[in-house]
Coordinates of C-alpha atoms in Angstrom, one line a residue:
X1 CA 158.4 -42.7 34.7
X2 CA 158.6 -39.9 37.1
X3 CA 158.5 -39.9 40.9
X4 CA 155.4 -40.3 42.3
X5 CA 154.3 -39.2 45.9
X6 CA 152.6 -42.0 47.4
X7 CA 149.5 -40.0 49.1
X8 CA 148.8 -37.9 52.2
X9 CA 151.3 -39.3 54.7
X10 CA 150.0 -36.7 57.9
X11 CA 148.3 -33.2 58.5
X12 CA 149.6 -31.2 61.5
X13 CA 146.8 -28.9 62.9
X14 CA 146.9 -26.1 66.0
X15 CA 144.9 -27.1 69.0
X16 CA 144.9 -24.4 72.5
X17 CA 143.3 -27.2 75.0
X18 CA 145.4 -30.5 74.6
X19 CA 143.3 -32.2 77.1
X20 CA 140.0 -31.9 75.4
X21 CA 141.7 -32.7 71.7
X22 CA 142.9 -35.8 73.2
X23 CA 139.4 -36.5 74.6
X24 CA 137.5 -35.8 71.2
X25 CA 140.1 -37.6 68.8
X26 CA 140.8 -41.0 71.1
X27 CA 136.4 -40.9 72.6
X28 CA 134.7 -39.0 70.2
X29 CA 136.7 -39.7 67.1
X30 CA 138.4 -43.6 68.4
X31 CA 141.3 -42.8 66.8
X32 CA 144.2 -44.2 68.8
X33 CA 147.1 -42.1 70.3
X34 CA 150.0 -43.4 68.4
X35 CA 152.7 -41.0 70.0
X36 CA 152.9 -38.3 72.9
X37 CA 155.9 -36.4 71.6
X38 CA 157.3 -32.6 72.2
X39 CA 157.2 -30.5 69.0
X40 CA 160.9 -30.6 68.7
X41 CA 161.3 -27.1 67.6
X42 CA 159.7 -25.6 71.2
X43 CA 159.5 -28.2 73.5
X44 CA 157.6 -26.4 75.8
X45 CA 154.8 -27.9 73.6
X46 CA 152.8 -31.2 73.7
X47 CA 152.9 -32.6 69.6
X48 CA 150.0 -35.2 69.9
X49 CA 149.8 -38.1 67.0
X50 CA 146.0 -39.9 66.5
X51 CA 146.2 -43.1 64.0
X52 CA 144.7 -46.0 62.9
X53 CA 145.5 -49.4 65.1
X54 CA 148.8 -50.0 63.3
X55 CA 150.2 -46.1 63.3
X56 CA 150.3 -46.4 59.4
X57 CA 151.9 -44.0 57.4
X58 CA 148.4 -41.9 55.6
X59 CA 146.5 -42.3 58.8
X60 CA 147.5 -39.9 61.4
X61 CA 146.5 -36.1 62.1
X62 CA 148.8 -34.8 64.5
X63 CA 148.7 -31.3 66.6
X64 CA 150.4 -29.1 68.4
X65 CA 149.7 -27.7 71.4
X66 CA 150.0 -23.7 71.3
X67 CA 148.6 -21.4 74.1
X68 CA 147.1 -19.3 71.0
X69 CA 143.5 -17.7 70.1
X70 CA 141.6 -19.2 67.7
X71 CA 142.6 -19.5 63.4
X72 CA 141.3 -16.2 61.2
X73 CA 139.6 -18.1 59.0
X74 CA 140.2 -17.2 55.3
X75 CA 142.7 -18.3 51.9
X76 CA 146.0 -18.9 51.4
X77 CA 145.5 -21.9 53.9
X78 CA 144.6 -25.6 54.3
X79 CA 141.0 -25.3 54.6
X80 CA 139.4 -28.6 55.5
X81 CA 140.5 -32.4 56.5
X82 CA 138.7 -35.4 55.2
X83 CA 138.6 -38.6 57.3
X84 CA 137.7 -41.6 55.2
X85 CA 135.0 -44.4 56.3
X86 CA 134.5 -47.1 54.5
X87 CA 130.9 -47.4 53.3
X88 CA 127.6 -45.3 53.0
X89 CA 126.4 -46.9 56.3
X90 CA 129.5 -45.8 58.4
X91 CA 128.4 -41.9 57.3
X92 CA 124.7 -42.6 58.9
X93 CA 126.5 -44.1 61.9
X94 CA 129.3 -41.6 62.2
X95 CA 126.0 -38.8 61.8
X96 CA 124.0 -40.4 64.9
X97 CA 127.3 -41.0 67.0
X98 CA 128.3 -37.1 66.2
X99 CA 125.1 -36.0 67.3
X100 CA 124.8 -38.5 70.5
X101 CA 128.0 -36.4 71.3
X102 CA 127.3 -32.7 71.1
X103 CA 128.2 -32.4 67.5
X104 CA 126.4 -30.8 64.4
X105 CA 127.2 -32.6 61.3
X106 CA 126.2 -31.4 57.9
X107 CA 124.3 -33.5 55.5
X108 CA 125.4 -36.5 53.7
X109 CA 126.2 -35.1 50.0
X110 CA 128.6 -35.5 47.0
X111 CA 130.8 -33.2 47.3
X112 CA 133.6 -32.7 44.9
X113 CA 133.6 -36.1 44.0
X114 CA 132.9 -38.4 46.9
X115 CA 129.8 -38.9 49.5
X116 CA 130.7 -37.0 52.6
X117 CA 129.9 -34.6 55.6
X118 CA 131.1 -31.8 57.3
X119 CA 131.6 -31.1 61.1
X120 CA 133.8 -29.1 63.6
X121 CA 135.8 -30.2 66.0
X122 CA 135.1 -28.3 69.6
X123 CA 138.2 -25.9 68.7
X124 CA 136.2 -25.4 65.2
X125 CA 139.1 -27.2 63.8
X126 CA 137.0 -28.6 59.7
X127 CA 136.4 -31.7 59.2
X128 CA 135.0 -34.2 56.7
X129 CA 133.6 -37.8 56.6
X130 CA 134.2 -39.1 53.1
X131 CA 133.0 -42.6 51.9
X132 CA 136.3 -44.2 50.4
X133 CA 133.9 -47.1 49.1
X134 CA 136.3 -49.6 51.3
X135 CA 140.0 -48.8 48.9
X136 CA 143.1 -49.2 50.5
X137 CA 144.0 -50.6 53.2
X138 CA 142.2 -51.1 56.8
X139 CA 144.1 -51.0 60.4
X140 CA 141.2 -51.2 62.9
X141 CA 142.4 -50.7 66.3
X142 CA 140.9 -52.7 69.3
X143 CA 140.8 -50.4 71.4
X144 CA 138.8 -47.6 70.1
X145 CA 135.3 -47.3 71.4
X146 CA 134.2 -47.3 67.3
X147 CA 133.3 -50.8 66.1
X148 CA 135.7 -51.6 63.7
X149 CA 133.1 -51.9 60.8
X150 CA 132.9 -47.7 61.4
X151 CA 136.7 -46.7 62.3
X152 CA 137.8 -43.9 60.5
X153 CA 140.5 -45.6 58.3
X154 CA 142.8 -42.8 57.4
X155 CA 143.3 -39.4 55.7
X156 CA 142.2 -38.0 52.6
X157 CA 141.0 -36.1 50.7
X158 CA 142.7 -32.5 52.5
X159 CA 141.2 -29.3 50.7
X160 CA 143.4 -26.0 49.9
X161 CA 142.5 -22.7 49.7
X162 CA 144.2 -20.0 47.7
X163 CA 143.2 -17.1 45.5
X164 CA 144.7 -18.1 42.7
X165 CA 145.0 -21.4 40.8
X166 CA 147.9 -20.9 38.6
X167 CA 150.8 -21.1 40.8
X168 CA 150.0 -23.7 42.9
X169 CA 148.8 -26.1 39.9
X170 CA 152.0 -25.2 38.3
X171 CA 154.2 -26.9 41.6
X172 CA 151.9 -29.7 41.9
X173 CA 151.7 -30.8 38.4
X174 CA 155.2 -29.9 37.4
X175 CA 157.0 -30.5 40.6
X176 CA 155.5 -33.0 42.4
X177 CA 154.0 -34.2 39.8
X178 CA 150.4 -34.5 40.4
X179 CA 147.6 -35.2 38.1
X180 CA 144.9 -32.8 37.6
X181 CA 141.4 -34.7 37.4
X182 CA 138.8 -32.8 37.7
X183 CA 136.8 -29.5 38.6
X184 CA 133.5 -28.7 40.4
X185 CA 131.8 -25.1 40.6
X186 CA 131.0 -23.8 44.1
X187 CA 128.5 -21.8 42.9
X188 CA 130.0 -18.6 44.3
X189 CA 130.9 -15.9 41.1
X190 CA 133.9 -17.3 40.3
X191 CA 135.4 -20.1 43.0
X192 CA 136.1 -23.7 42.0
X193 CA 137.5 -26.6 43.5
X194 CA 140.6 -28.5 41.3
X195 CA 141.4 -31.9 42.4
X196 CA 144.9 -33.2 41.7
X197 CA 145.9 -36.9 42.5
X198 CA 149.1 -38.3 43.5
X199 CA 149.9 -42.0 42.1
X200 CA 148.0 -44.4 43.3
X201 CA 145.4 -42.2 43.0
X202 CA 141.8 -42.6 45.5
X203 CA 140.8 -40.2 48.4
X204 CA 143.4 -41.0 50.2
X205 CA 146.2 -39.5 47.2
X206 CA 143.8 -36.5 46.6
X207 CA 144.6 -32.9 47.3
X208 CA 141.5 -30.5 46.8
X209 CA 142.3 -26.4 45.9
X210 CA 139.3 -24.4 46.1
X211 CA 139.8 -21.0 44.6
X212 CA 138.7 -18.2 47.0
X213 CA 139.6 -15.0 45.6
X214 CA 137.1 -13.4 47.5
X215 CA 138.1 -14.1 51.1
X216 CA 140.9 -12.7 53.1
X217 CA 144.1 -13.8 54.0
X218 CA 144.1 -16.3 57.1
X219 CA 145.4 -16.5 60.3
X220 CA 147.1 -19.0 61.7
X221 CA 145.3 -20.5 65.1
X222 CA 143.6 -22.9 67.4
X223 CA 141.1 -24.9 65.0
X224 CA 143.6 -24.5 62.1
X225 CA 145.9 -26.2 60.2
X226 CA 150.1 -26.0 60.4
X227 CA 150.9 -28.0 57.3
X228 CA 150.2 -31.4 55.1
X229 CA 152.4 -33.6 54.4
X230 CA 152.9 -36.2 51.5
X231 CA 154.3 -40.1 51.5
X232 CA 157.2 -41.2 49.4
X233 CA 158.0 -44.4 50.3
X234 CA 162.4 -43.9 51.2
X235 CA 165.5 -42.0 52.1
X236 CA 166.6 -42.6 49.1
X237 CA 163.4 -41.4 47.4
X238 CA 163.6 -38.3 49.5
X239 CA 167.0 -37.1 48.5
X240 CA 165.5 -37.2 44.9
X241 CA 162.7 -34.9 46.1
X242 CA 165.1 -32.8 47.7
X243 CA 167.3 -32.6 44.2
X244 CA 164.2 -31.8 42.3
X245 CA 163.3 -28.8 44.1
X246 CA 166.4 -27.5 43.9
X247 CA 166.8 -28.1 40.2
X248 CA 163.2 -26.0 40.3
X249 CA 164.9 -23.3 42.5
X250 CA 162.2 -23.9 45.4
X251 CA 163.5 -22.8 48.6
X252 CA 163.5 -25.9 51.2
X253 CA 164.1 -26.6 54.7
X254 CA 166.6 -29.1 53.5
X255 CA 166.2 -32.9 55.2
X256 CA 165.4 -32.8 58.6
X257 CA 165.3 -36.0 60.9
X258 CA 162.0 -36.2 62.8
X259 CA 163.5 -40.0 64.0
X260 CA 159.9 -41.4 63.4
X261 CA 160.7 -40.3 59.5
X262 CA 162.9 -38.0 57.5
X263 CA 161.1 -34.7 56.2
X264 CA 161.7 -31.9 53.7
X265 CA 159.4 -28.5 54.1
X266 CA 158.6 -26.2 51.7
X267 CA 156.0 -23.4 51.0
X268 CA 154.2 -23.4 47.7
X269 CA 153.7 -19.7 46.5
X270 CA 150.0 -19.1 48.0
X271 CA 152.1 -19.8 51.3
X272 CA 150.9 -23.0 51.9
X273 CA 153.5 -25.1 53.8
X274 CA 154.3 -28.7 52.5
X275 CA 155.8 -31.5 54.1
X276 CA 157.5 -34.9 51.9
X277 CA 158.1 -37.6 54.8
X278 CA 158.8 -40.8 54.5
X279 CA 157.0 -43.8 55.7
X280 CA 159.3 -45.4 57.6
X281 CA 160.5 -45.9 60.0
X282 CA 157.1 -45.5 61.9
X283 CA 156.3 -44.7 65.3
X284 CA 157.4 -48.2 66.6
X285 CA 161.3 -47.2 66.3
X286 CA 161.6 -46.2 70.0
X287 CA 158.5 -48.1 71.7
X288 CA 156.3 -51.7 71.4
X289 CA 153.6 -51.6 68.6
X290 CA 151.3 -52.5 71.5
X291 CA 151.9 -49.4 74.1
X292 CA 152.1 -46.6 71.5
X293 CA 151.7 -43.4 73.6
X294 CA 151.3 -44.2 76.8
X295 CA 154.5 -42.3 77.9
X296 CA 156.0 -39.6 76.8
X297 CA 158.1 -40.3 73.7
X298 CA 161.3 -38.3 73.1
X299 CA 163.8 -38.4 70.2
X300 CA 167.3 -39.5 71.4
X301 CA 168.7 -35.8 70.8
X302 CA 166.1 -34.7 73.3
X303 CA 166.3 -37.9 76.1
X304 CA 168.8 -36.2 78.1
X305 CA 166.6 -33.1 78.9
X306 CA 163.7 -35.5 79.6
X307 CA 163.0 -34.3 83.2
X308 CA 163.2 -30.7 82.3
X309 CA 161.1 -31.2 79.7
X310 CA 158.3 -33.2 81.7
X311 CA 158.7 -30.7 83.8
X312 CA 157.2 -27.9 82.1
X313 CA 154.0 -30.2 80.4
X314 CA 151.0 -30.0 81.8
X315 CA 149.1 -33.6 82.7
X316 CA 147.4 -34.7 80.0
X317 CA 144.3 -36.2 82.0

């Protein structure tokens, strides 16, 4: 049998006020901050981590934090992030909470496949509340001011858009060897949204491509989204994803250590750039399971340039 990716493992989005995305993800949202990290390619820049209550791989959305205007929105770009709920009820819920707080949320509706709603985040960042009907596994965290009957429990599905359909279903059903299931009109000349699974399958192994020939190209922002990436469970599992794109002549970053896991990058040809990561081994490598984020974490490589780097961050609170 071929190698299967195991799901969404995280999505990396662009936020310009780190303060107030750390107020709306942990207060608004209850997600919990996992890690406070530096992106380690500018460390000038906050990279912010929001999980469930164990930090499990599939669960956190991550950002960093770039004094930048605000995304163009348009194709060739990940478009929307679903948040999963476990029941009907915890959409009504999540619909009166968002509104208690300042926020419009669409109307409860199938769409493409799965009860949901839509809503912004105050950087216009899109989101979606989508009903997984309880599957998968559920990491309440005890400290989030959602009841733990409502917590968001993790990632999934996260919609694409590009222009054209054809090269992108070619990587991910003969790369990375996704399944297509299904198609749903938008009712707009000729867009469509494709959904491909990974193996297990669910929202949470879903990756939605609407087809937007009509808009224009995007531009990358505050209230947009850096990359997705996608859980395989090893090392050893990653060097075979590694081989594979090289015996498919994809260009790669080649393996990088982020120390919380091991990651390959590469950009599908709508420009789209995709992340494999593995799931361990987790953001309780360098800190107790129990204090995740309350200081600033720093990969070893970086630890000696810690009070240069505090230096140059701006509080938090």
């Amino acid at each position: 049998m071929a190698d299967q990716l195991g799901g969404i493992h995280h999505l990396t989005a662009i936020t310009a006020d780190a303060s107030g995305n750390l107020h709306f993800y942990t207060k608004v949202l209850g997600l919990r901050l996992v890690k406070k990290t530096v992106n380690q390619d500018d460390t000038s820049a906050y990279h912010l981590f929001y999980a469930d209550g164990k930090a499990s791989p599939g669960s956190d959305v991550t950002f960093f934090d770039w004094p930048v205007g605000r995304e163009r929105r348009g194709t060739h770009s990940i478009a929307r992030t679903a948040l999963r709920v476990g029941s009907e009820a915890s959409l009504s819920w999540w619909r009166d909470h968002l509104r208690a707080a300042g926020v419009k949320p669409g109307e409860v509706a199938e769409m493409t496949g799965h009860t949901s709603f839509d809503f912004e985040d105050p950087e216009g960042q899109r989101l979606r509340l989508v009903n997984d009907e309880g599957s998968g596994d559920s990491n309440p965290w005890t400290g989030s001011s959602i009841p733990q009957e409502h917590q968001i429990r993790g990632l999934g599905p996260i919609t694409l858009s590009v222009p054209d359909l054809k090269p992108t279903a070619a990587i991910l059903t003969q790369v990375l060897n996704m399944k297509e299931l299904r198609s749903h009109p938008s009712g707009k000349g000729d867009s469509a949204t494709y959904v491909f699974a990974m193996g297990p399958g669910g929202p949470a192994a879903e990756l939605h491509v609407a087809v937007e020939p009509h808009l224009p190209a995007a531009g990358q922002g505050a209230g947009g989204v850096h990359h997705v990436a996608f859980r395989t469970p090893t090392v050893e599992m990653l060097h075979r994803w590694t081989e594979r794109l090289a015996s498919f002549k994809l260009p790669s970053s080649g393996e990088v250590e982020r120390y919380y896991f091991r990651s390959l990058y590469f950009r599908e040809p709508n420009g789209i750039l995709f992340e494999i990561a593995t799931d361990g081994p987790g953001f309780a490598v360098d800190e107790p399971l129990e204090s995740l984020g309350e200081r600033l974490s720093l990969p070893p490589f970086l630890e000696a340039r810690r009070a240069s780097i505090e230096s140059r961050l701006k509080p938090l609170q």
